[in-house]
Amino acid sequence: MTNSKSVVSTEVFEKLDSADVARVSQLLGEATDFDGVRPLSEHAWLHLDSNESGLHVLGFLNNEFSAYAHVDTTDLVEGTSAELVVSPPARSHGLGRALVQRTLELSPDGRLRLWAHSATAEAQSLADSLGFLLNRSLWEMRRSLFAPLPAAQIPRGVQIRTFDPLTDIPGVLAINARAFTDLHDQGSWTERDIAVRLGESWFRTDGFFIAVDSQTEEIIGFHWTKVHGSGQHGSDHSHEAIGEVYVLAVDPTHRVPGLGRALTTLGLTYLRELGLRQAMLYVDFSNERAISLYESLGFVHWDTDVMFGRPRD
């Protein structure tokens, strides 16, 4: 229940200074420790940390910084998207509602896609009260790296090598765009999006596997792995390091049976050889083909991120 004596306010910024970024980072860490789930996606965090795009809504409870929302208004097709977090002690005072309402005001056409990381009853209640409907579910899946792994069976006519940042970015972007035509956040990556990730502390070329046609040497697929956990800049994770099937993409115009499975298996073997205990990944709930592949390799459903949508008024 909202406390009538509480004073809630918001401020919008195109850029944040280093002190504000540090305050938001601390808030994210506190919420992660309290909820057991990171409230901001990597996509939003990178935009916040690099201060290059997006709008930032800061929320205040009785003039004390207590909430944050990242707002992306660049997708003219799907509409504005936002992710938000409220400090645990400041919840139930109307800050979440105030941030969503301010975000709606910032949307050029009145549409808004609102992400909730972990499908909590609180997120559903807030969405219902503001007229949002469930639009998308994103599964987090996990598997133990102690469990047996099959040997990678590389399809005939395919060679696997590791990523070369000097030559491979255009080919990777082309495959990424073709493989994720239905997922704008992923499929719309640019050279800058790649470059930002290559500059992150977790990036390793030996964990980025490239599949090429043996005859033409054209890139036909890739598996980019990631290791994240304690000590990563901006991560605020308190758990031990965990491996991730970060991006798996196979060129839909050059389908090779078994290539996705081979790339996944190579990546999981690499993560195991690093001494990691677990691997994770994110996959759209509607992508039955991908889920079937991952389940066949021992992954199980772990958690769900949800996106609520509000159509144009």
XYZ file of C-alpha atoms in Angstrom:
313
model
C 0.000 0.000 0.000
C 1.312 3.446 -0.891
C 2.207 5.706 2.046
C 0.328 8.999 1.557
C 3.056 10.868 3.456
C 5.774 9.809 1.033
C 6.918 12.253 -1.621
C 7.775 10.563 -4.932
C 9.498 12.388 -7.799
C 11.384 11.590 -10.998
C 14.007 13.289 -13.156
C 14.985 12.465 -16.742
C 18.523 12.685 -18.138
C 20.003 12.024 -21.578
C 23.377 11.314 -19.964
C 24.494 10.564 -16.440
C 27.735 11.693 -14.873
C 30.117 9.171 -13.313
C 28.736 9.769 -9.828
C 25.181 8.972 -10.952
C 26.338 5.857 -12.821
C 28.043 4.722 -9.609
C 24.831 5.353 -7.633
C 22.795 3.332 -10.116
C 25.372 0.537 -10.060
C 25.168 0.390 -6.269
C 21.372 0.302 -6.461
C 21.524 -2.577 -8.937
C 23.817 -4.495 -6.597
C 21.517 -3.982 -3.619
C 18.468 -5.119 -5.587
C 20.332 -8.136 -6.980
C 21.374 -9.231 -3.483
C 17.827 -8.785 -2.183
C 15.914 -10.387 -5.074
C 18.455 -12.944 -6.239
C 18.109 -11.728 -9.830
C 19.757 -8.922 -11.784
C 17.092 -6.244 -12.488
C 18.800 -4.821 -15.586
C 19.774 -6.705 -18.734
C 23.274 -6.599 -20.161
C 21.933 -4.547 -23.080
C 20.639 -1.836 -20.759
C 23.688 -1.929 -18.503
C 26.092 -1.435 -21.418
C 24.100 1.576 -22.604
C 24.159 2.993 -19.082
C 27.836 2.263 -18.505
C 28.964 3.665 -21.867
C 26.550 6.624 -21.606
C 26.011 6.533 -25.370
C 22.304 5.984 -25.855
C 19.022 5.720 -24.012
C 17.249 7.940 -21.529
C 17.691 7.642 -17.785
C 14.903 8.191 -15.269
C 15.993 8.632 -11.670
C 13.391 8.133 -8.970
C 13.419 9.782 -5.569
C 11.568 8.974 -2.372
C 11.460 11.955 -0.032
C 14.289 13.489 -2.095
C 16.508 10.427 -1.677
C 17.650 8.553 -4.820
C 15.832 5.220 -4.695
C 14.952 4.016 -8.207
C 16.150 3.925 -11.800
C 14.688 3.199 -15.233
C 16.555 2.775 -18.506
C 14.476 3.848 -21.513
C 15.224 2.989 -25.146
C 13.131 4.926 -27.675
C 15.108 3.920 -30.783
C 12.987 0.988 -31.994
C 10.394 2.615 -34.230
C 8.927 -0.762 -35.207
C 8.330 -2.403 -31.837
C 8.162 0.776 -29.753
C 9.895 2.089 -26.655
C 11.295 -0.412 -24.142
C 12.204 0.083 -20.510
C 13.686 -1.733 -17.536
C 13.459 -0.446 -13.987
C 14.601 -1.126 -10.453
C 13.455 0.191 -7.071
C 15.590 0.033 -3.936
C 14.222 -2.699 -1.624
C 13.632 -0.344 1.365
C 11.784 2.126 -0.901
C 9.267 -0.301 -2.342
C 5.479 -0.067 -1.838
C 5.592 3.736 -1.985
C 4.545 4.181 -5.628
C 8.017 4.628 -7.127
C 7.642 1.801 -9.637
C 4.345 3.195 -10.883
C 5.838 6.702 -11.097
C 8.773 5.451 -13.184
C 6.506 3.572 -15.603
C 4.212 6.557 -16.007
C 7.164 8.866 -16.678
C 8.511 6.363 -19.185
C 5.158 6.339 -20.981
C 5.403 10.111 -21.288
C 8.815 9.690 -22.931
C 7.548 7.215 -25.529
C 7.060 9.012 -28.871
C 3.900 7.114 -29.770
C 2.560 6.043 -26.382
C 3.651 2.419 -26.764
C 5.886 0.783 -24.172
C 7.504 -2.620 -23.715
C 8.378 -3.236 -20.083
C 10.839 -5.976 -19.103
C 10.677 -7.775 -15.747
C 13.608 -10.037 -14.948
C 12.005 -13.015 -13.237
C 8.252 -13.350 -13.489
C 7.322 -12.116 -10.014
C 3.844 -11.516 -8.648
C 4.814 -7.896 -7.935
C 5.770 -7.274 -11.570
C 2.542 -8.866 -12.789
C 0.490 -6.797 -10.345
C 2.107 -3.529 -11.443
C 1.627 -4.436 -15.116
C -2.032 -5.337 -14.557
C -2.734 -2.111 -12.689
C -1.331 -0.030 -15.564
C -3.064 -1.920 -18.377
C -0.054 -3.848 -19.666
C -0.383 -7.296 -21.219
C 2.147 -10.130 -21.315
C 3.864 -10.038 -24.724
C 6.896 -12.266 -24.468
C 8.569 -14.837 -22.225
C 12.306 -15.436 -22.220
C 13.521 -18.626 -20.601
C 16.733 -18.927 -18.662
C 18.016 -22.504 -18.945
C 20.882 -24.143 -17.087
C 22.866 -27.369 -17.018
C 25.637 -28.768 -14.872
C 29.031 -28.890 -16.546
C 29.807 -31.967 -14.436
C 27.201 -33.907 -16.410
C 28.457 -35.866 -19.449
C 28.913 -33.975 -22.708
C 28.815 -35.618 -26.124
C 31.804 -35.201 -28.409
C 31.297 -32.457 -30.964
C 30.446 -33.884 -34.384
C 31.592 -31.290 -36.920
C 29.477 -31.541 -40.098
C 31.239 -32.386 -43.355
C 32.334 -29.340 -45.299
C 32.598 -27.163 -42.174
C 35.649 -25.885 -40.332
C 35.601 -24.377 -36.843
C 38.082 -21.729 -35.739
C 38.135 -18.917 -33.204
C 37.107 -15.330 -33.768
C 39.435 -12.821 -35.412
C 38.395 -9.272 -34.391
C 40.281 -7.791 -37.357
C 38.353 -9.651 -40.052
C 35.260 -11.395 -38.669
C 32.995 -8.588 -37.426
C 31.171 -7.960 -40.752
C 30.487 -11.670 -41.246
C 29.309 -12.143 -37.669
C 26.957 -9.166 -37.947
C 25.509 -10.489 -41.206
C 24.782 -13.905 -39.676
C 23.422 -12.300 -36.520
C 20.990 -10.146 -38.519
C 19.726 -13.076 -40.607
C 19.422 -15.457 -37.652
C 17.517 -13.026 -35.413
C 15.132 -11.265 -37.776
C 12.310 -11.679 -35.233
C 14.333 -10.354 -32.284
C 15.139 -6.713 -32.956
C 17.285 -6.176 -29.841
C 19.629 -8.929 -30.991
C 19.316 -8.794 -34.774
C 19.929 -5.055 -34.999
C 23.455 -5.174 -33.557
C 25.958 -2.837 -35.203
C 29.754 -2.709 -35.266
C 29.561 -0.473 -32.222
C 27.522 -3.064 -30.312
C 30.178 -5.666 -31.061
C 33.024 -3.296 -30.189
C 31.547 -2.458 -26.782
C 31.348 -6.149 -25.905
C 34.859 -6.843 -27.182
C 36.047 -4.224 -24.702
C 34.379 -5.902 -21.715
C 36.579 -7.635 -19.140
C 34.931 -11.007 -19.774
C 35.694 -11.140 -23.521
C 38.043 -13.884 -24.759
C 38.704 -14.718 -28.403
C 39.283 -18.395 -27.574
C 35.678 -18.624 -26.374
C 34.203 -17.262 -29.607
C 33.800 -20.084 -32.139
C 33.364 -19.368 -35.846
C 32.013 -21.929 -38.342
C 33.086 -21.438 -41.955
C 32.369 -23.199 -45.223
C 35.467 -25.293 -45.968
C 35.494 -24.306 -49.634
C 34.534 -20.633 -49.585
C 35.692 -19.801 -46.023
C 32.439 -17.858 -45.671
C 31.138 -17.572 -42.102
C 27.993 -19.698 -41.716
C 27.537 -19.720 -37.952
C 29.061 -18.854 -34.614
C 28.888 -19.546 -30.899
C 29.994 -16.747 -28.598
C 30.473 -17.932 -25.024
C 30.696 -15.740 -21.964
C 31.907 -16.151 -18.409
C 30.362 -13.905 -15.804
C 30.180 -13.845 -12.046
C 32.031 -12.370 -9.101
C 34.396 -9.535 -9.810
C 33.090 -8.521 -13.224
C 32.923 -4.776 -13.789
C 29.351 -3.604 -13.408
C 28.018 -7.091 -12.758
C 27.511 -6.986 -8.988
C 27.076 -10.760 -9.030
C 27.700 -12.416 -5.695
C 27.640 -15.970 -7.058
C 30.577 -17.932 -8.397
C 31.470 -17.561 -12.056
C 29.098 -19.255 -14.499
C 29.474 -19.963 -18.206
C 26.941 -18.812 -20.755
C 25.886 -19.746 -24.251
C 25.906 -16.031 -24.987
C 24.961 -15.986 -28.689
C 24.437 -19.034 -30.897
C 23.603 -18.262 -34.522
C 23.483 -20.346 -37.694
C 22.918 -18.765 -41.108
C 19.326 -19.649 -42.094
C 20.275 -19.335 -45.787
C 23.082 -21.882 -45.415
C 21.619 -24.560 -43.186
C 23.947 -27.402 -42.289
C 22.349 -30.239 -40.285
C 23.989 -30.601 -36.895
C 25.931 -27.336 -36.997
C 24.082 -25.673 -34.114
C 24.563 -28.764 -31.953
C 28.255 -28.982 -32.816
C 28.865 -25.314 -32.025
C 26.972 -25.570 -28.734
C 28.893 -28.672 -27.678
C 32.249 -27.077 -28.499
C 31.359 -24.049 -26.405
C 30.189 -26.118 -23.442
C 33.368 -28.194 -23.581
C 35.405 -24.982 -23.571
C 33.506 -23.665 -20.531
C 34.011 -26.956 -18.700
C 37.754 -26.871 -19.413
C 37.867 -23.452 -17.712
C 36.819 -25.231 -14.518
C 33.276 -23.837 -14.403
C 30.511 -25.773 -12.695
C 27.436 -24.534 -14.575
C 26.340 -23.152 -17.925
C 23.310 -20.993 -18.678
C 21.557 -19.427 -21.636
C 18.536 -17.345 -22.591
C 16.057 -18.441 -25.239
C 12.670 -17.181 -26.317
C 9.889 -19.426 -25.011
C 8.402 -19.584 -28.516
C 11.626 -20.912 -30.087
C 10.716 -24.577 -29.831
C 13.513 -25.707 -32.145
C 16.220 -24.086 -30.025
C 14.687 -25.301 -26.761
C 14.605 -28.850 -28.146
C 18.318 -28.615 -29.005
C 19.236 -27.287 -25.570
C 17.127 -29.872 -23.755
C 18.824 -32.632 -25.751
C 22.128 -31.304 -24.397
C 20.960 -31.422 -20.781
C 19.622 -27.907 -20.210
C 16.508 -27.430 -18.078
C 14.235 -24.435 -17.490
C 15.570 -22.348 -14.581
C 13.731 -18.989 -14.574
C 11.662 -16.718 -16.829
C 12.012 -13.072 -17.840
C 8.822 -11.504 -19.134
C 7.996 -8.515 -21.283
C 4.746 -6.623 -20.843
C 3.428 -4.480 -23.653
C 1.120 -1.512 -23.862
C -0.402 -0.797 -27.265
C -0.810 2.684 -28.670
C -3.701 4.470 -26.930
